[in-house]
Short mmCIF file of C-alpha atoms in Angstrom, two decimals:
data_model
loop_
_atom_site.label_atom_id
_atom_site.label_comp_id
_atom_site.label_asym_id
_atom_site.label_seq_id
_atom_site.Cartn_x
_atom_site.Cartn_y
_atom_site.Cartn_z
CA MET W 4 0.02 -0.05 0.00
CA SER W 5 2.88 2.36 0.89
CA SER W 6 4.54 1.50 -2.34
CA ALA W 7 1.38 2.30 -4.35
CA ARG W 8 1.05 5.70 -2.62
CA GLN W 9 4.61 6.51 -3.39
CA ARG W 10 4.06 5.69 -7.00
CA ASN W 11 0.95 7.81 -7.06
CA GLY W 12 2.94 10.64 -5.35
CA ARG W 13 5.68 10.38 -7.83
CA ALA W 14 3.14 10.34 -10.63
CA THR W 15 1.43 13.41 -9.23
CA ARG W 16 4.80 15.30 -8.92
CA ARG W 17 5.60 14.37 -12.51
CA ALA W 18 2.29 15.65 -13.66
CA ALA W 19 2.81 18.97 -11.76
CA ARG W 20 6.30 19.32 -13.28
CA PHE W 21 4.75 18.57 -16.69
CA VAL W 22 1.98 21.18 -16.26
CA LEU W 23 4.55 23.80 -15.03
CA GLY W 24 6.79 22.93 -17.88
CA ARG W 25 3.89 23.35 -20.33
CA GLU W 26 2.78 26.56 -18.75
CA HIS W 27 6.19 28.27 -18.39
CA ARG W 28 8.52 26.75 -21.03
CA CYS W 29 6.07 25.51 -23.65
CA HIS W 30 8.83 23.60 -25.35
CA ARG W 31 8.05 21.46 -28.35
CA LYS W 32 8.44 18.12 -26.68
CA ALA W 33 5.95 18.96 -23.91
CA ARG W 34 3.48 20.25 -26.44
CA THR W 35 3.79 17.18 -28.56
CA GLU W 36 3.39 14.85 -25.50
CA TYR W 37 0.43 16.83 -24.28
CA ILE W 38 -1.29 16.66 -27.66
CA LYS W 39 -0.92 12.91 -27.77
CA ILE W 40 -2.57 12.57 -24.40
CA GLU W 41 -5.36 14.97 -25.30
CA LYS W 42 -5.99 13.09 -28.59
CA THR W 43 -6.36 9.73 -26.96
CA LYS W 44 -8.55 10.99 -24.07
CA ALA W 45 -10.54 13.89 -25.62
CA ILE W 46 -13.96 12.67 -24.71
CA ALA W 47 -13.00 11.55 -21.25
CA ASP W 48 -11.22 14.80 -20.63
CA ALA W 49 -14.29 16.83 -21.66
CA GLN W 50 -16.47 14.82 -19.33
CA ALA W 51 -14.03 15.00 -16.44
CA LEU W 52 -13.57 18.75 -16.86
CA LEU W 53 -17.29 19.30 -16.75
CA ARG W 54 -17.57 17.31 -13.56
CA LEU W 55 -14.68 19.07 -12.09
CA ALA W 56 -16.06 22.52 -13.05
CA ILE W 57 -19.27 21.69 -11.30
CA LEU W 58 -17.44 20.57 -8.18
CA VAL W 59 -15.14 23.60 -8.20
CA SER W 60 -18.20 25.80 -8.28
CA ASP W 61 -18.99 24.44 -4.89
CA ARG W 62 -16.68 26.40 -2.54
CA SER W 63 -16.47 23.49 -0.18
CA PHE W 64 -14.75 21.29 -2.74
CA VAL W 65 -10.89 21.34 -2.69
CA PRO W 66 -9.30 19.26 -5.41
CA THR W 67 -6.98 16.64 -4.12
CA PRO W 68 -5.25 13.61 -5.76
CA ARG W 69 -7.66 11.27 -3.93
CA ALA W 70 -10.77 13.33 -4.93
CA LEU W 71 -9.43 13.45 -8.57
CA GLY W 72 -8.50 9.76 -8.32
CA PRO W 73 -5.25 9.37 -10.21
CA GLN W 74 -4.41 5.76 -10.47
CA SER W 75 -1.43 5.86 -12.87
CA PRO W 76 1.12 8.40 -14.16
CA GLU W 77 -1.00 8.94 -17.29
CA GLU W 78 -4.14 9.54 -15.22
CA ALA W 79 -2.16 11.90 -12.93
CA MET W 80 -0.87 13.82 -16.02
CA ARG W 81 -4.37 14.03 -17.40
CA VAL W 82 -5.83 15.33 -14.08
CA GLY W 83 -2.99 17.79 -13.83
CA GLY W 84 -3.86 19.12 -17.27
CA GLN W 85 -7.46 19.35 -16.28
CA ALA W 86 -6.63 21.18 -13.08
CA ALA W 87 -4.54 23.76 -15.07
CA ALA W 88 -7.40 24.09 -17.59
CA ILE W 89 -9.85 24.71 -14.72
CA VAL W 90 -7.61 27.46 -13.24
CA ILE W 91 -7.27 29.09 -16.64
CA ALA W 92 -11.02 28.75 -17.41
CA GLY W 93 -11.78 30.09 -13.89
CA SER W 94 -9.68 33.14 -14.40
CA ALA W 95 -11.39 33.68 -17.78
CA VAL W 96 -14.86 33.38 -16.21
CA ALA W 97 -13.89 35.75 -13.46
CA THR W 98 -12.50 38.29 -16.08
CA ILE W 99 -15.65 38.07 -18.01
CA LEU W 100 -17.89 38.49 -14.94
CA PHE W 101 -15.75 41.56 -13.85
CA PHE W 102 -15.97 43.32 -17.17
CA GLY W 103 -19.63 42.42 -17.55
CA SER W 104 -20.32 43.99 -14.17
CA PHE W 105 -18.22 46.94 -15.11
CA LYS W 106 -20.20 47.28 -18.33
CA ASP W 107 -23.45 46.95 -16.53
CA SER W 108 -22.28 49.56 -13.92
CA ASN W 109 -21.43 51.98 -16.76
CA ALA W 110 -24.74 51.36 -18.41
CA GLN W 111 -26.58 52.02 -15.17
CA SER W 112 -24.54 55.09 -14.46
CA ASN W 113 -25.33 56.50 -17.96
CA ALA W 114 -29.08 55.64 -17.77
CA ARG W 115 -31.09 58.82 -18.22
CA TYR W 116 -33.67 60.35 -15.98
CA LEU W 117 -36.33 61.66 -18.42
CA PRO W 118 -39.00 64.20 -17.65
CA GLN W 119 -42.12 62.81 -16.00
CA TYR W 120 -45.58 64.42 -16.43
CA ALA W 121 -48.94 64.23 -14.67
CA ALA W 122 -52.08 63.35 -16.60
CA ASP W 123 -52.87 67.17 -17.06
CA GLY W 124 -49.37 67.84 -18.58
CA GLN W 125 -47.71 69.29 -15.44
CA LEU W 126 -44.14 68.50 -14.89
CA LEU W 127 -43.40 66.39 -11.80
CA LEU W 128 -40.63 67.64 -9.58
CA PRO W 129 -37.49 65.66 -10.70
CA LYS W 130 -36.05 63.32 -8.15
CA ASP W 131 -32.56 63.20 -6.72
CA PHE W 132 -31.44 66.31 -8.53
CA HIS W 133 -28.72 66.93 -5.87
CA GLU W 134 -26.97 63.89 -7.26
CA TRP W 135 -26.90 65.40 -10.74
CA VAL W 136 -23.96 67.16 -12.42
CA TYR W 137 -23.50 70.63 -10.93
CA VAL W 138 -22.64 73.26 -13.45
CA GLY W 139 -22.60 76.57 -11.65
CA SER W 140 -24.10 79.08 -9.29
CA PRO W 141 -24.86 82.60 -10.58
CA LEU W 142 -25.78 85.08 -7.79
CA THR W 143 -28.33 87.82 -7.81
CA PRO W 144 -28.62 89.19 -4.26
CA ASN W 145 -31.83 90.76 -3.21
CA ALA W 146 -29.94 93.77 -1.82
CA LEU W 147 -28.51 94.60 -5.24
CA ASN W 148 -31.84 94.25 -6.94
CA GLY W 149 -34.17 96.58 -5.15
CA GLY W 150 -34.72 94.33 -2.31
CA GLN W 151 -36.23 91.54 -4.46
CA ALA W 152 -34.34 89.78 -7.19
CA ASN W 153 -36.24 87.86 -9.85
CA PHE W 154 -34.38 84.73 -8.85
CA PRO W 155 -33.29 85.15 -5.23
CA GLU W 156 -30.39 84.65 -4.70
CA PHE W 157 -27.93 81.78 -5.57
CA HIS W 158 -28.93 79.91 -8.67
CA ASN W 159 -27.44 76.39 -8.12
CA VAL W 160 -27.81 74.70 -11.51
CA TYR W 161 -27.68 70.97 -12.22
CA ILE W 162 -27.92 69.02 -15.40
CA GLU W 163 -29.28 65.43 -15.60
CA PRO W 164 -26.13 63.09 -15.80
CA GLY W 165 -27.22 61.00 -18.79
CA SER W 166 -27.91 64.09 -20.86
CA TYR W 167 -24.53 65.58 -19.80
CA ALA W 168 -22.74 62.47 -20.95
CA ILE W 169 -24.32 62.78 -24.43
CA TYR W 170 -23.51 66.52 -24.45
CA LYS W 171 -19.89 65.82 -23.64
CA LYS W 172 -19.70 63.55 -26.74
CA THR W 173 -21.77 65.56 -29.25
CA GLY W 174 -21.67 69.23 -28.00
CA GLU W 175 -25.46 69.25 -28.33
CA PHE W 176 -28.15 68.97 -25.60
CA PRO W 177 -30.30 65.83 -26.48
CA GLU W 178 -34.08 65.67 -26.35
CA GLY W 179 -35.17 65.18 -22.76
CA THR W 180 -32.36 67.25 -21.23
CA ILE W 181 -33.33 68.58 -17.87
CA PHE W 182 -31.74 71.52 -16.09
CA PHE W 183 -32.66 71.97 -12.42
CA LYS W 184 -32.10 75.46 -10.91
CA GLU W 185 -32.34 75.37 -7.17
CA LEU W 186 -32.54 78.77 -5.59
CA GLN W 187 -30.81 79.44 -2.30
CA LEU W 188 -30.92 82.56 -0.15
CA THR W 189 -27.80 84.17 1.19
CA LEU W 190 -27.15 84.40 4.88
CA PRO W 191 -28.63 87.50 6.56
CA GLN W 192 -26.84 90.69 5.48
CA GLU W 193 -24.58 92.78 7.65
CA ASN W 194 -23.95 95.49 5.01
CA ALA W 195 -26.12 97.56 2.77
CA ASP W 196 -25.15 95.63 -0.28
CA GLY W 197 -26.42 92.39 1.26
CA SER W 198 -22.91 91.09 2.12
CA ARG W 199 -21.54 89.85 5.49
CA THR W 200 -18.21 88.96 6.92
CA GLU W 201 -17.21 85.34 7.65
CA ALA W 202 -13.91 83.72 8.46
CA SER W 203 -13.00 83.63 4.74
CA GLY W 204 -13.74 87.32 4.22
CA ARG W 205 -16.59 89.61 3.15
CA GLY W 206 -19.06 88.25 0.68
CA TYR W 207 -22.22 86.33 0.13
CA PHE W 208 -22.64 82.96 1.75
CA PRO W 209 -25.31 80.20 1.13
CA GLY W 210 -28.32 80.02 3.39
CA LYS W 211 -31.74 78.34 3.23
CA TRP W 212 -33.15 76.74 0.10
CA ASN W 213 -35.64 78.93 -1.77
CA GLY W 214 -37.53 77.03 -4.36
CA ALA W 215 -36.57 75.90 -7.92
CA ASP W 216 -36.95 76.41 -11.62
CA VAL W 217 -36.73 73.56 -14.15
CA THR W 218 -36.03 73.61 -17.86
CA VAL W 219 -36.74 70.66 -20.15
CA LYS W 220 -35.84 70.17 -23.80
CA ASP W 221 -38.61 68.65 -25.96
CA SER W 222 -38.78 70.06 -29.54
CA LYS W 223 -42.28 68.77 -30.15
CA ARG W 224 -44.00 69.52 -26.84
CA PHE W 225 -42.40 73.00 -26.56
CA ALA W 226 -42.22 73.95 -30.16
CA ASP W 227 -43.69 77.45 -29.47
CA THR W 228 -40.79 78.21 -27.20
CA ASN W 229 -37.86 76.96 -29.38
CA GLY W 230 -37.95 73.48 -28.00
CA TRP W 231 -37.57 74.24 -24.31
CA GLY W 232 -40.16 74.20 -21.56
CA TYR W 233 -39.85 76.39 -18.43
CA PHE W 234 -41.32 75.50 -15.07
CA ASN W 235 -41.52 77.27 -11.68
CA PHE W 236 -41.68 75.06 -8.66
CA ASN W 237 -42.08 78.12 -6.29
CA HIS W 238 -39.59 80.68 -5.24
CA HIS W 239 -39.90 79.67 -1.67
CA GLU W 240 -39.99 76.48 0.32
CA PRO W 241 -41.30 73.93 0.14
CA LYS W 242 -40.99 73.16 -3.56
CA ALA W 243 -44.18 72.38 -5.48
CA SER W 244 -44.62 68.71 -6.34
CA MET W 245 -45.57 69.62 -9.95
CA ALA W 246 -45.69 72.76 -12.11
CA LYS W 247 -47.28 74.07 -15.29
CA VAL W 248 -45.21 75.21 -18.24
CA LYS W 249 -44.61 78.94 -18.42
CA SER W 250 -45.68 81.00 -21.34
CA LYS W 251 -43.20 82.38 -23.85
CA ASP W 252 -43.27 85.99 -22.45
CA GLU W 253 -42.55 84.79 -18.90
CA CYS W 254 -39.28 82.85 -19.42
CA ALA W 255 -38.41 81.69 -22.91
CA TYR W 256 -38.13 85.14 -24.45
CA CYS W 257 -35.21 85.97 -22.13
CA HIS W 258 -33.41 82.78 -22.93
CA ILE W 259 -33.99 83.12 -26.68
CA ALA W 260 -32.62 86.73 -26.61
CA ASN W 261 -29.64 86.20 -24.27
CA ALA W 262 -28.55 82.64 -23.64
CA LYS W 263 -25.43 81.68 -25.57
CA LYS W 264 -26.14 78.13 -26.72
CA ASP W 265 -29.47 76.51 -27.54
CA GLU W 266 -31.32 78.70 -24.98
CA VAL W 267 -28.83 77.71 -22.28
CA TRP W 268 -26.73 80.13 -20.27
CA THR W 269 -23.59 78.25 -21.06
CA GLN W 270 -21.66 81.53 -20.78
CA PHE W 271 -22.12 81.16 -17.00
CA TYR W 272 -21.24 77.51 -16.86
CA PRO W 273 -17.60 76.76 -17.81
CA LEU W 274 -18.32 73.07 -17.57
CA LEU W 275 -20.67 73.41 -20.55
CA ASP W 276 -19.00 76.29 -22.32
CA ASN W 277 -15.40 75.20 -22.22
CA LYS W 278 -14.63 72.78 -25.06
CA ASP W 279 -11.48 71.47 -23.22
CA ALA W 280 -13.83 70.42 -20.33
CA ARG W 281 -15.79 68.29 -22.73
#
């Protein structure tokens, strides 16, 4: 019995040396010998590999000479080849799963949030806009606008991420693009111009939220306003849950006359205006 185990041990070591030689040296003699073995045992190898793959998929299974059952040097070499094949195949499967997950992750991250409307045509307040791409914050302090700016006071502007991804590639805002402008008051003024002094110096500092405006691109739905719809979700808190589209003389006319690109104030948003940033 001891002699048989020794022979099996020697056979297993020879198989290991053979596999390593095939893997690392790949000299002609090793390839020729391997091909001979594979040709004579092709069907058995395929069946054994399938069984081994099923076993290896069970984390509780650890391949051993006894589990694989080598009974001769030839069998040991065949099992060694199978084990190497399983390692290679396992690596390939792991690679495929990784890149498949990466691809799915990218697809998910680039999935677009499109405008949602109520039955009467009102736009529903977009969700999770704070997670969108931030493009800029123009500032119109009340104190510098007769005590009541049209859009008080910080205009924190976000673009829907999927639309931004397309814009980066094409330089054009796709249909369904949403811009979310959240208004935010400054902290209470200490000076006549509305400014105050904080640790960083004198200026204007963000305070409470103050409502929102939303712009949507839809060339068919908003054909009368150059393809963009404008919505006011209150200029105070809380924000409205839905809003009606504004008439052309309320919002669109100003964008048409003054906005730099496709009715969008890209002149205030370097991320959208700077070609190098895209």
